[in-house]
PDB file of C-alpha atoms in Angstrom:
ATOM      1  CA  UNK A  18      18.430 -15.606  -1.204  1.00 57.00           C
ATOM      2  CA  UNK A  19      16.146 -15.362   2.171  1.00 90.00           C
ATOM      3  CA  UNK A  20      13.144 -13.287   1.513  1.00 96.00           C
ATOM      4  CA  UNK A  21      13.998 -11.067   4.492  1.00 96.00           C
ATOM      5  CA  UNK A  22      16.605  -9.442   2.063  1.00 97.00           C
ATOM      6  CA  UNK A  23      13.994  -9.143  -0.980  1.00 98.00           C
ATOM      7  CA  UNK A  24      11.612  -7.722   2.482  1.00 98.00           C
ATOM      8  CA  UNK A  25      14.739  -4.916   3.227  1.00 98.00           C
ATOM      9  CA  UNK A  26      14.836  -4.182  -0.579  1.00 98.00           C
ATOM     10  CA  UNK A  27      10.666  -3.704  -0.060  1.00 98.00           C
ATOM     11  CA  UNK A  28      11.224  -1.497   2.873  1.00 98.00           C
ATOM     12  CA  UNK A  29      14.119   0.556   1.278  1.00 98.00           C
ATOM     13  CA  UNK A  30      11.073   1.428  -1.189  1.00 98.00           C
ATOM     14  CA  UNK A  31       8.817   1.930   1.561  1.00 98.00           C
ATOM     15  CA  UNK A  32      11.312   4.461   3.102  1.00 98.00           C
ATOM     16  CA  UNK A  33      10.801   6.410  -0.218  1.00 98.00           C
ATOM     17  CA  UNK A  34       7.322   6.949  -0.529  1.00 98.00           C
ATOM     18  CA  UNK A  35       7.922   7.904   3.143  1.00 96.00           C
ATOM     19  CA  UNK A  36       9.722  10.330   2.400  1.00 96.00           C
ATOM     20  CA  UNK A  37       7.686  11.722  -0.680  1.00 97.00           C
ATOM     21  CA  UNK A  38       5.030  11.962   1.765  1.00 95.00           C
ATOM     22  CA  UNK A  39       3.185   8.628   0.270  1.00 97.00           C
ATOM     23  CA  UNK A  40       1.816   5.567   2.243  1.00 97.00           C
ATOM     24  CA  UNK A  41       4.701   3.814   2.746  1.00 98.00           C
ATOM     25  CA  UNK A  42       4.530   0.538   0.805  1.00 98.00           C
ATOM     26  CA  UNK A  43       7.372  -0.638  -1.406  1.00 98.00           C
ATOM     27  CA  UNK A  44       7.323  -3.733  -3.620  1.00 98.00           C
ATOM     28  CA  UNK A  45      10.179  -5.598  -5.148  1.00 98.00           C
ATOM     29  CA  UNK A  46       9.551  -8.207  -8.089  1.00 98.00           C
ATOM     30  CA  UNK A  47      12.143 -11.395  -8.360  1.00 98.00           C
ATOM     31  CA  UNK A  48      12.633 -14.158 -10.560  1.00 96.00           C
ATOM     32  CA  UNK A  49      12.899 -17.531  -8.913  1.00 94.00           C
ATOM     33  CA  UNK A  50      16.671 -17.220  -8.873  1.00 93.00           C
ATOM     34  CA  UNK A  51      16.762 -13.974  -7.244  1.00 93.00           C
ATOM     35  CA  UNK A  52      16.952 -11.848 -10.151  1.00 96.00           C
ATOM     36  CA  UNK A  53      15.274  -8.449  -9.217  1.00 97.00           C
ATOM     37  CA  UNK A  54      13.083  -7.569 -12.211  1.00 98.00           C
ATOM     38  CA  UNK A  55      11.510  -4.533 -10.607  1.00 98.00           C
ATOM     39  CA  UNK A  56      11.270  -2.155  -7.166  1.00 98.00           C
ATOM     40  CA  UNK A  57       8.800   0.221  -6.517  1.00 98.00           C
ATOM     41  CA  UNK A  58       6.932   2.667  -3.955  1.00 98.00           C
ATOM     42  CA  UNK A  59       3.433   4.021  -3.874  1.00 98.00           C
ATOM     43  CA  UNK A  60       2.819   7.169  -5.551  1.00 98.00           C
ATOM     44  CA  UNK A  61      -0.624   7.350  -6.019  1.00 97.00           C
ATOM     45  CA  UNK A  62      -0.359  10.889  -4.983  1.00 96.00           C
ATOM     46  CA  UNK A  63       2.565  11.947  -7.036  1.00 96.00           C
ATOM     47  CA  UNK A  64       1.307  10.608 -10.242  1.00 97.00           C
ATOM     48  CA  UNK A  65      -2.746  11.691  -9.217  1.00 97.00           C
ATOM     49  CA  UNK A  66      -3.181   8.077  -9.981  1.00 98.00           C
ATOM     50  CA  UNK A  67      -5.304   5.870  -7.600  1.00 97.00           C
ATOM     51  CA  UNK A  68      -3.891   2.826  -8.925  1.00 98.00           C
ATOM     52  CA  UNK A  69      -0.102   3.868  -8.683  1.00 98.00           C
ATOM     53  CA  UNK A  70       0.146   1.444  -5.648  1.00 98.00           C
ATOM     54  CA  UNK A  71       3.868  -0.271  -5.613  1.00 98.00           C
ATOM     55  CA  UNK A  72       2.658  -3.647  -6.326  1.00 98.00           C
ATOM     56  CA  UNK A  73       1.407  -2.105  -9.669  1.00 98.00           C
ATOM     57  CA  UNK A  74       4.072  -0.314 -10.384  1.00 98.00           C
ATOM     58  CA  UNK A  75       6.592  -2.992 -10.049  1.00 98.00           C
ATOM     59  CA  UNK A  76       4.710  -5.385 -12.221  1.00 98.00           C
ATOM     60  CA  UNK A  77       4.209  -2.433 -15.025  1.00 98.00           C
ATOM     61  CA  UNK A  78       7.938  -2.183 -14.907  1.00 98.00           C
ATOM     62  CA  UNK A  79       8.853  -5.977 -15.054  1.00 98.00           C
ATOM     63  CA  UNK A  80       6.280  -6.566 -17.630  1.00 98.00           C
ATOM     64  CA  UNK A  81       8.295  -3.883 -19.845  1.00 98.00           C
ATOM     65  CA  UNK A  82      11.688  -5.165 -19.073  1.00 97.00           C
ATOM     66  CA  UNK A  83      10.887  -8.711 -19.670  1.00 96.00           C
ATOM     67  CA  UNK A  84       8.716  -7.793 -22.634  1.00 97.00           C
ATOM     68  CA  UNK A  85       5.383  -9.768 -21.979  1.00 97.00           C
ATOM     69  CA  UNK A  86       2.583  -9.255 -19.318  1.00 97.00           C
ATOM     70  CA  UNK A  87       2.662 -12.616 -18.245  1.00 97.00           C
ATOM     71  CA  UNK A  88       4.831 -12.440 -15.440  1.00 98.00           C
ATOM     72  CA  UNK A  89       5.740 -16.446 -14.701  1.00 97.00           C
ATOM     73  CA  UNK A  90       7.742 -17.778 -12.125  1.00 97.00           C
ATOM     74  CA  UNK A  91       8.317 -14.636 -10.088  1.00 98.00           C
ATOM     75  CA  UNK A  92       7.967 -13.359  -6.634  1.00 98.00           C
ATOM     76  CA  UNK A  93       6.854 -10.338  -5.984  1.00 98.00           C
ATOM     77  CA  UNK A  94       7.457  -9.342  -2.260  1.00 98.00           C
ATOM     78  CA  UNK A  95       5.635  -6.226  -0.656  1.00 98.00           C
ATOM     79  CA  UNK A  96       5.677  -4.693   2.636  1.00 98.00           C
ATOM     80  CA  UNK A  97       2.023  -4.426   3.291  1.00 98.00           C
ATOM     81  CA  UNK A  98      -0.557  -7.278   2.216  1.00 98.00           C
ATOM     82  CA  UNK A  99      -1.748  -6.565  -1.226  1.00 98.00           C
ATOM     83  CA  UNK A 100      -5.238  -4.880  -1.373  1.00 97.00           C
ATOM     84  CA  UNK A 101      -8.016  -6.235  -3.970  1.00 96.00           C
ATOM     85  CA  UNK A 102      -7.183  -3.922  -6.551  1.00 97.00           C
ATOM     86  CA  UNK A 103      -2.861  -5.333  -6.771  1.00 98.00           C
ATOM     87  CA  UNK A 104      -3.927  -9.143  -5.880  1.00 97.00           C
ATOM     88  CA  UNK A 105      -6.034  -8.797  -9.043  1.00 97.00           C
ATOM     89  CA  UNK A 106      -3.387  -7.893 -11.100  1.00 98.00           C
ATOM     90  CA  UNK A 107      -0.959 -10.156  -9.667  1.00 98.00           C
ATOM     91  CA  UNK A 108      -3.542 -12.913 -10.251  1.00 97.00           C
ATOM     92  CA  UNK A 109      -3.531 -11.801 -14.088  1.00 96.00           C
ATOM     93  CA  UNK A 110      -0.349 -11.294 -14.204  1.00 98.00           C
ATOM     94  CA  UNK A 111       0.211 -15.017 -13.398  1.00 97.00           C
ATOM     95  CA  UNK A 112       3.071 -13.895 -10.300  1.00 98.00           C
ATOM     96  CA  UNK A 113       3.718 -17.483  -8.720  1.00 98.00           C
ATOM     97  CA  UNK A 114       4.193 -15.994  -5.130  1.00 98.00           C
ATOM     98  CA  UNK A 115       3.327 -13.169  -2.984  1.00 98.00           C
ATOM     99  CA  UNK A 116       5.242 -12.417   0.297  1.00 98.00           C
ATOM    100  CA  UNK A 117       4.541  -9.430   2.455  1.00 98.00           C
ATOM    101  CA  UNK A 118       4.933  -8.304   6.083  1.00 98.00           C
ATOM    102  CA  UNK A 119       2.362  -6.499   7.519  1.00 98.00           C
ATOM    103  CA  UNK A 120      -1.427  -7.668   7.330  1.00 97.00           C
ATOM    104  CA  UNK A 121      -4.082  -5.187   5.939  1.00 96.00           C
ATOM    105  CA  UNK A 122      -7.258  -5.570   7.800  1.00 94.00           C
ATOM    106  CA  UNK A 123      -8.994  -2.963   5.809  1.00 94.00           C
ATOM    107  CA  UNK A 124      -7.722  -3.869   2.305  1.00 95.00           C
ATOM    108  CA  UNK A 125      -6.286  -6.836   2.315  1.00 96.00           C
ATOM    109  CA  UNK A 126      -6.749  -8.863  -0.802  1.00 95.00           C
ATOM    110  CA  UNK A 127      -4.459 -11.760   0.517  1.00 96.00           C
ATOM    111  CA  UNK A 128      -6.404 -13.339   3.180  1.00 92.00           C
ATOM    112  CA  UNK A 129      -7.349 -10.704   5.434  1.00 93.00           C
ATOM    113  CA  UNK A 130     -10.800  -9.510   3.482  1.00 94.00           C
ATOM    114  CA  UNK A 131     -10.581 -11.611   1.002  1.00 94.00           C
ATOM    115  CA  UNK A 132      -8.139 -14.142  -0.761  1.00 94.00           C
ATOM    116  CA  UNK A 133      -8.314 -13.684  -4.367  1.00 92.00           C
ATOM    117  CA  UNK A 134      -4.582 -15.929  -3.718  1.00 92.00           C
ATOM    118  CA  UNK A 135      -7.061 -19.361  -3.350  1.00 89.00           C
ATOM    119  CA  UNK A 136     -10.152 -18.224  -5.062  1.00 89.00           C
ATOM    120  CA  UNK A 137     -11.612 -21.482  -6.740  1.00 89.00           C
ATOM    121  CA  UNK A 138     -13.357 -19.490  -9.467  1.00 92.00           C
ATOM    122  CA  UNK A 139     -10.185 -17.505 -10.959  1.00 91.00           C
ATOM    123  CA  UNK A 140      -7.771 -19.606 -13.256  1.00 90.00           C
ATOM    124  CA  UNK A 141      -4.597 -18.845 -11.323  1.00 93.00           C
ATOM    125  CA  UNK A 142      -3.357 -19.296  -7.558  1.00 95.00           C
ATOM    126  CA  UNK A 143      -0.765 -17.555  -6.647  1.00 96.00           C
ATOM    127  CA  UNK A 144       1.411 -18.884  -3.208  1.00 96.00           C
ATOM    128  CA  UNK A 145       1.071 -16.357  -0.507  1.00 97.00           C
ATOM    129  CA  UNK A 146       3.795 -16.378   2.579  1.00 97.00           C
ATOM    130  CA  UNK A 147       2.814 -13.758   5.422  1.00 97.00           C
ATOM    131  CA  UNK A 148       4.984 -12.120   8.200  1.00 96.00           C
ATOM    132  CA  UNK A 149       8.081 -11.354   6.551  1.00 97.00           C
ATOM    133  CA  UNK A 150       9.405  -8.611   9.019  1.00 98.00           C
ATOM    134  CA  UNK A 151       6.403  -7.800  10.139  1.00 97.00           C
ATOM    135  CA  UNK A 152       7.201  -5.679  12.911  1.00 97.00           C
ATOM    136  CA  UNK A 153       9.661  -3.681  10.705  1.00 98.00           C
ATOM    137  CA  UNK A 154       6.742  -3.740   7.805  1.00 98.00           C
ATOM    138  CA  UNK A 155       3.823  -2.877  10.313  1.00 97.00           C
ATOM    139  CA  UNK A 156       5.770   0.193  11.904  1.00 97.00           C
ATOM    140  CA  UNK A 157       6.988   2.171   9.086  1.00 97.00           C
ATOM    141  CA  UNK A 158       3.391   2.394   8.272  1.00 96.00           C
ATOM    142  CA  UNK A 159       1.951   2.992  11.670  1.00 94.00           C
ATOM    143  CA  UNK A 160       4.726   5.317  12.381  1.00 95.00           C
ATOM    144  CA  UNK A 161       3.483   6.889   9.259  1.00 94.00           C
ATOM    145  CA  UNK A 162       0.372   8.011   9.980  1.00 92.00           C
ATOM    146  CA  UNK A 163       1.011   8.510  13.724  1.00 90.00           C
ATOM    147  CA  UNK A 164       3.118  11.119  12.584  1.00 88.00           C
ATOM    148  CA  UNK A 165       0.053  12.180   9.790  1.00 83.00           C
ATOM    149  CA  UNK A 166      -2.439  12.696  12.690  1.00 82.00           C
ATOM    150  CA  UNK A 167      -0.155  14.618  15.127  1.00 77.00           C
ATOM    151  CA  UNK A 168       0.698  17.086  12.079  1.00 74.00           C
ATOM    152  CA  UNK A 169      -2.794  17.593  11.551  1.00 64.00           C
ATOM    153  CA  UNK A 170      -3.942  17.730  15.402  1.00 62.00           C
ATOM    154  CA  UNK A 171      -1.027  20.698  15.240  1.00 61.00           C
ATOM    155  CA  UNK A 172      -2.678  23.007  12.601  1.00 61.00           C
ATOM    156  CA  UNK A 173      -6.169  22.978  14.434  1.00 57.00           C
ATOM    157  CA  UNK A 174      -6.529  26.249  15.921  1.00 54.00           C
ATOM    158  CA  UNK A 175      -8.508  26.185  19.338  1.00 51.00           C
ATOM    159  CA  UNK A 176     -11.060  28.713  20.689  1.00 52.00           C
TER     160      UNK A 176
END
């Protein structure tokens, strides 16, 4: 399969998290052979947890359904570059590939801060391919908190 349909899957999961008033990231995890092990969505602010981001969700749940941490020869595709905190744990986790859309200049642990993908010290490399459907990834989000400030601009009350 192309990864733009593993990148639809991602931003079906991204649509939820919209819609449960979370950042709107979503995450899919494949085998190789297009098997999807796991989907998830951000709910850091569902679960109160600040490391409920999708990428770590997904891998918690493949981990469990494949019965073993080490999570070889899979892609994990997400719809916003993974930040420091997820590439870690897909690093550990030993994921063979990350592909996302959008690029995260603030938290971007997959070249755009950092790239724990290609650091020479860690024991693992994972592949990394960017721009996905990047203008579908990049505007669910922006849309997202476009619509965030203009909520909050409404409940200021003037002089």
């Amino acid at each position: 399969m192309k990864h733009e349909t593993f990148m639809k899957c991602a931003l079906d999961e991204a649509e939820k998290a919209r819609q449960h008033g979370e950042i709107p990231i979503g995450a899919v995890l494949t085998s190789l052979d297009g098997e999807i092990l796991s989907s998830a969505w951000n709910q850091t602010i569902r679960q109160h947890d600040p490391t409920a981001h999708a990428e770590i969700l997904a891998l918690r749940m493949a981990a469990k359904k494949i019965k073993n941490y080490r999570l070889l020869d899979t892609v994990l595709y997400v719809t916003l570059e993974p930040c420091i905190m997820c590439m870690g744990a897909i690093v550990h986790a030993r994921v063979k590939q990350v592909v996302f859309g959008a690029y995260d200049l603030k938290w971007g642990g997959a070249g755009s801060i950092i790239n724990l993908a290609e650091e020479e010290k860690l024991n693992h490399k994972v592949e990394v391919i960017s721009g996905i459907c990047e203008s579908d990834c990049r505007n669910i989000i922006q849309t997202f908190f476009r619509e965030k400030r203009k909520s909050v601009a409404r409940k200021v009350i003037l002089p």
